[in-house]
Short mmCIF file of C-alpha atoms in Angstrom, two decimals:
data_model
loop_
_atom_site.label_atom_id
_atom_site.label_comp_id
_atom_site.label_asym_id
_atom_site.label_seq_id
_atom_site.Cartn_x
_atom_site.Cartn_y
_atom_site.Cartn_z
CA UNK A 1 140.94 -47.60 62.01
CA UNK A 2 144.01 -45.40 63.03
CA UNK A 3 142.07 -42.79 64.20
CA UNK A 4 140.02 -45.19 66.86
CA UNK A 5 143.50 -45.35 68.82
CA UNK A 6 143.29 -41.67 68.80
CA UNK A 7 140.09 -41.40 70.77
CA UNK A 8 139.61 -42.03 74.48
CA UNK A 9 137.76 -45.02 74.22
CA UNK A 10 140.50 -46.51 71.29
CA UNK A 11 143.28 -46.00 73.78
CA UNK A 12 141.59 -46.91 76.94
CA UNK A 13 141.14 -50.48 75.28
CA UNK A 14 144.82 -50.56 74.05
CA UNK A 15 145.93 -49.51 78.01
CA UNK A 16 143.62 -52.36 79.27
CA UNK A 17 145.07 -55.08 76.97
CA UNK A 18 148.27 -54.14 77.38
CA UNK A 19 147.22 -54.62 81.58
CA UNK A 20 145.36 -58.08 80.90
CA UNK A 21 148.43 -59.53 78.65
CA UNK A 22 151.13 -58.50 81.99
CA UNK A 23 148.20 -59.33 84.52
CA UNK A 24 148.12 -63.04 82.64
CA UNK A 25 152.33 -63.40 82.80
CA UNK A 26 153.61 -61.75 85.77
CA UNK A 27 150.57 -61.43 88.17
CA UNK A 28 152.36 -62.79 91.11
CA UNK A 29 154.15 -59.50 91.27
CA UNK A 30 151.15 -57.75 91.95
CA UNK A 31 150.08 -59.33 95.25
CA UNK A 32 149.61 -58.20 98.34
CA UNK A 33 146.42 -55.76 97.21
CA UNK A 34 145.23 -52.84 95.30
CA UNK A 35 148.33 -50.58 95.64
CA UNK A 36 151.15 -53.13 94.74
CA UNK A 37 148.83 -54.06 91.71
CA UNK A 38 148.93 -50.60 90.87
CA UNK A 39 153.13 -50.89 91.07
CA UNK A 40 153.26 -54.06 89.16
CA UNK A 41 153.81 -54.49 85.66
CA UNK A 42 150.04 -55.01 85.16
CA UNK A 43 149.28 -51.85 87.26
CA UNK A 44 151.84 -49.52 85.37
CA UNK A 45 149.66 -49.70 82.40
CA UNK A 46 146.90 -48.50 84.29
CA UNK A 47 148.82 -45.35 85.55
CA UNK A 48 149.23 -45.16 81.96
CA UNK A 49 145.67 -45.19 81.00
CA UNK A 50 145.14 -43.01 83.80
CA UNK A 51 148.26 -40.01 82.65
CA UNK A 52 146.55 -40.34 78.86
CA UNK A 53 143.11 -39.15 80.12
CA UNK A 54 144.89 -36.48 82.36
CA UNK A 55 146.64 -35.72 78.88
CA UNK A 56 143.38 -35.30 76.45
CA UNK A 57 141.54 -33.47 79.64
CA UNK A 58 144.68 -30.60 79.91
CA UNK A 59 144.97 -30.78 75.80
CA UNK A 60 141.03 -29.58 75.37
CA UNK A 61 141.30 -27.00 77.63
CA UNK A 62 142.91 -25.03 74.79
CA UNK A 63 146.05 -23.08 74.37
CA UNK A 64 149.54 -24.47 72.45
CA UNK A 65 151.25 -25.01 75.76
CA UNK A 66 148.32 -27.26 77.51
CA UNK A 67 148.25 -28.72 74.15
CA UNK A 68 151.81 -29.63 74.26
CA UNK A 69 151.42 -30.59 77.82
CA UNK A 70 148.87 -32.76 77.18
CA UNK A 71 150.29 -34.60 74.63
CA UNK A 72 153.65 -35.10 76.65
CA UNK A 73 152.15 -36.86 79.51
CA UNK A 74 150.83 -39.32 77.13
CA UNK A 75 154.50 -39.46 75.37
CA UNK A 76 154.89 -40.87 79.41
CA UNK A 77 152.30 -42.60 79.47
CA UNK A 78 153.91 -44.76 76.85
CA UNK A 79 157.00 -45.21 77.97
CA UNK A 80 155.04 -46.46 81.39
CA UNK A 81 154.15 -49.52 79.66
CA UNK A 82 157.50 -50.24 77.70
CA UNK A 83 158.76 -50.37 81.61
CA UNK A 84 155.92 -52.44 82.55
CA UNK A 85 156.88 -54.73 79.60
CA UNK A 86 160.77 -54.72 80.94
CA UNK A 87 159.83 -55.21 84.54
CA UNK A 88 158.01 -58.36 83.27
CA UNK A 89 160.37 -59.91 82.03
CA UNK A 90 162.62 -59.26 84.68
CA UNK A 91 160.49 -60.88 87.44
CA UNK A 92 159.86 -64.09 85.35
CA UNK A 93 156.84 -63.56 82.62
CA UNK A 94 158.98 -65.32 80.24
CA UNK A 95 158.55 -68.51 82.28
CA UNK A 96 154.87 -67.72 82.61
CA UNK A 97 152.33 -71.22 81.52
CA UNK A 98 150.74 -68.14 80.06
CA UNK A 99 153.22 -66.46 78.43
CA UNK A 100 151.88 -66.84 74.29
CA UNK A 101 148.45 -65.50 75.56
CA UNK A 102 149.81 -62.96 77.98
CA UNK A 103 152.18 -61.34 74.99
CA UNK A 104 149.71 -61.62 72.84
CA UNK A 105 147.19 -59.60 74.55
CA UNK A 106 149.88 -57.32 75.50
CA UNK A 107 150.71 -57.46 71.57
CA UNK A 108 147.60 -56.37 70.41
CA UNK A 109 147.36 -53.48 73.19
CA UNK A 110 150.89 -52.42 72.82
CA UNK A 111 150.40 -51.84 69.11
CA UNK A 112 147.68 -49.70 69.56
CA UNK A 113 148.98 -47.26 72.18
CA UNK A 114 151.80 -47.10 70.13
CA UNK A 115 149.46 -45.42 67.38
CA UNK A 116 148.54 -42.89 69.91
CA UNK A 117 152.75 -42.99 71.01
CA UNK A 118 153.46 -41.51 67.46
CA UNK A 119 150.66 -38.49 66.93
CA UNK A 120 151.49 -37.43 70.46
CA UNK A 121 155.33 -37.28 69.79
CA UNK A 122 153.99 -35.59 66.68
CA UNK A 123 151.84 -32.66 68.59
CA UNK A 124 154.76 -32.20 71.32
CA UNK A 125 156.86 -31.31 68.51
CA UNK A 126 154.07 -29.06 66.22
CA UNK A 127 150.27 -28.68 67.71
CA UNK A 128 149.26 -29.21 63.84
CA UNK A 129 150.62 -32.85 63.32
CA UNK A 130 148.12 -34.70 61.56
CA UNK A 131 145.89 -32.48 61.45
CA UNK A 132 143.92 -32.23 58.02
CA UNK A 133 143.90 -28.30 58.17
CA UNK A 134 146.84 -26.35 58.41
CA UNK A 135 147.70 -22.66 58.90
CA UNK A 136 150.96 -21.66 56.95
CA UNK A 137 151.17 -17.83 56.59
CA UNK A 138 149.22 -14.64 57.71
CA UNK A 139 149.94 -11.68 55.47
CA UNK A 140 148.37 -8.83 54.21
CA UNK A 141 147.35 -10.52 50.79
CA UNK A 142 145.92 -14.00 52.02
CA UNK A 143 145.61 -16.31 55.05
CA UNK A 144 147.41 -19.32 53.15
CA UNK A 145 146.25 -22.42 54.76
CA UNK A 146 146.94 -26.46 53.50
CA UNK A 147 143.89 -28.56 53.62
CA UNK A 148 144.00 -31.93 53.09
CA UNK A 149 146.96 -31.69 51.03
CA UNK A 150 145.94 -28.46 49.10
CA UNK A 151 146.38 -25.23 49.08
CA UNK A 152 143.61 -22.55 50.40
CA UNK A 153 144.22 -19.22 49.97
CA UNK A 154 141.73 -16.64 51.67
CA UNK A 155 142.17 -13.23 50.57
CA UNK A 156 142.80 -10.98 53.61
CA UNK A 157 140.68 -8.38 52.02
CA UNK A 158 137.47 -9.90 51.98
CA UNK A 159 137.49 -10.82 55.89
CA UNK A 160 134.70 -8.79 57.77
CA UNK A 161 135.52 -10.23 61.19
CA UNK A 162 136.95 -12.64 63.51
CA UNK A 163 135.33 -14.30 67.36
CA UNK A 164 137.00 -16.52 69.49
CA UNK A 165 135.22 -20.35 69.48
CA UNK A 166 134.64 -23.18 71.56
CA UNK A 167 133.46 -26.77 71.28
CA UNK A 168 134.58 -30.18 73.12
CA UNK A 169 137.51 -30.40 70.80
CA UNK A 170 139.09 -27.06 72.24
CA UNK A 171 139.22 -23.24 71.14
CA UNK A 172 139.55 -21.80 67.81
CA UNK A 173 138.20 -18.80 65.85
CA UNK A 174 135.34 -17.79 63.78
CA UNK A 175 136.45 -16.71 60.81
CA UNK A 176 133.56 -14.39 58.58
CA UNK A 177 134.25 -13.75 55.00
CA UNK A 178 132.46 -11.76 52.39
CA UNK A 179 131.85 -14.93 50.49
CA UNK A 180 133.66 -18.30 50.31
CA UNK A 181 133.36 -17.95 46.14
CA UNK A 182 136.38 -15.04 46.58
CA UNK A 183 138.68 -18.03 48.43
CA UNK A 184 140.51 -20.01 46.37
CA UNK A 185 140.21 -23.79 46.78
CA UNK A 186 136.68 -22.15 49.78
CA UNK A 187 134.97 -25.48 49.34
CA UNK A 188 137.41 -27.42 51.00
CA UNK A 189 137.30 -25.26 54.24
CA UNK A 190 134.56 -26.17 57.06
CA UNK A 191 132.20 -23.77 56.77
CA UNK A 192 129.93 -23.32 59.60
CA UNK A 193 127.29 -20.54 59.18
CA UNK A 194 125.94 -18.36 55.78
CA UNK A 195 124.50 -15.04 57.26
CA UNK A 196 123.73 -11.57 55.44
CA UNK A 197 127.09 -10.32 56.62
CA UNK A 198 128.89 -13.05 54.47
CA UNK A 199 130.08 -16.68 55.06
CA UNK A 200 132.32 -18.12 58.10
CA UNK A 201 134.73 -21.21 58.70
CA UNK A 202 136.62 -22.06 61.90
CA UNK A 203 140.12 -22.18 62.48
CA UNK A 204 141.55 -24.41 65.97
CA UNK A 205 144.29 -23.73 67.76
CA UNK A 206 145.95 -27.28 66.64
CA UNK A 207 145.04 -26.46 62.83
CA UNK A 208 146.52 -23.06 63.59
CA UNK A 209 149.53 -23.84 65.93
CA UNK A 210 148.70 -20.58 67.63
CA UNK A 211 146.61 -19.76 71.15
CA UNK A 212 142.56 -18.51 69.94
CA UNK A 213 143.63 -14.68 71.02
CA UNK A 214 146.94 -14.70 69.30
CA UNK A 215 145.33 -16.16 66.06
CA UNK A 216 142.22 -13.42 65.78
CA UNK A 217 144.64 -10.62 67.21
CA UNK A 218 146.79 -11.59 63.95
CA UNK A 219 144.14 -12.20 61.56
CA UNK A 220 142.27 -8.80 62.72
CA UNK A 221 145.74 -7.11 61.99
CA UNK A 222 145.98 -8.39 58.59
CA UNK A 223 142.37 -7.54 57.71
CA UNK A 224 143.42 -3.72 58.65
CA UNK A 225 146.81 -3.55 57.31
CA UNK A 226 144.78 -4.85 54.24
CA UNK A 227 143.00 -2.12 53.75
CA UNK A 228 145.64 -0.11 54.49
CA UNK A 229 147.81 -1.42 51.92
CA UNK A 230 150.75 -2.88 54.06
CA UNK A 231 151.35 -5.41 56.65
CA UNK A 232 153.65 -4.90 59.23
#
């Protein structure tokens, strides 16, 4: 259930009931037409809704800093509606013959964006909050990674090559090993394609907390100080 408030569609509905609950309270604020609606506490969670789409669009563009950017517009897009809630109050919802519907809708949407409030805060702070893979270290003796709270360790020797990725979630890399039987704890990694070459997993920037180019640049490093029996 958490992760529906994560999605776009999850915290569109949470932005819209959080609008209906003000809209049914403190609507006579909002008249005088679509632009002091929009400046209203029923319209501010709308700017919301609209800064947490802006948000996701920047984050799956890829790279740690549009990541972070991302997720820190809809850190504001949060506070919008704890001002819209404020502002609310101030001009009279209280008084409102609607007042235990109106908080309750805004109860029910409030709670939910605030779902989406916390894992943002989280990624602002590290890109690999709550995120069921994580990178810890790149030496020359394995690619230690934490995967749904275990530990993977990939030997650096047996990589054979890395490529950059895409998909709608963002960028990552294409990791190829000889064979996931020589990494410890393989079977919990997502392996996506079995070739002649050997076997090959991804890697994302979030689960990484590193930009696609820095991550391969790193992991092709290791792979040759590897074999050359030091990593620097």
């Amino acid at each position: 259930m958490r992760r529906f408030f994560l999605v776009s569609q999850g915290r569109a509905l949470s932005y819209a009931f959080s609008s209906f609950g003000l809209a049914a309270t403190a609507f006579a604020a909002a008249r005088g037409g679509f632009l002091s609606f929009m400046f209203s506490p029923p319209g501010l969670p709308v700017v919301g809704l609209g800064l947490v789409m802006l948000g996701l669009s920047i984050e799956e563009t890829g790279t740690v800093r549009r990541i972070r950017l991302g997720a820190g517009i809809r850190v504001l897009a949060f506070v919008l509606v704890l001002v819209a809630l404020v502002w609310a109050i101030a001009v009279g919802a209280l008084g409102s013959e609607l007042v235990v519907l109106g908080f309750t809708l805004f109860g029910a949407g409030v709670a939910g964006a605030a779902v989406g409030f916390v894992h943002d805060k989280g990624v602002v702070a590290d890109v690999r909050h709550d995120q069921p893979i994580r990178l810890e270290n790149i030496s020359a003796d394995y690619i230690s990674l934490r995967v749904r709270g275990r530990d993977v360790n990939v030997p650096t020797s047996i990589l054979r090559g890395v490529a950059l990725a895409r998909d709608l979630d963002g960028r990552g890399v294409f990791v190829l090993v000889r064979s996931r039987d020589d990494v410890v704890g393989g079977d919990e990694l997502p392996w996506v394609a079995t070739t002649r070459e050997g076997e090959t997993f991804i890697l994302t920037e979030h689960e990484a907390g590193l930009d696609a180019d820095v991550l391969a640049a790193r992991l092709t490093e290791a792979a040759a100080a590897a074999r050359e029996g030091g990593y620097r």
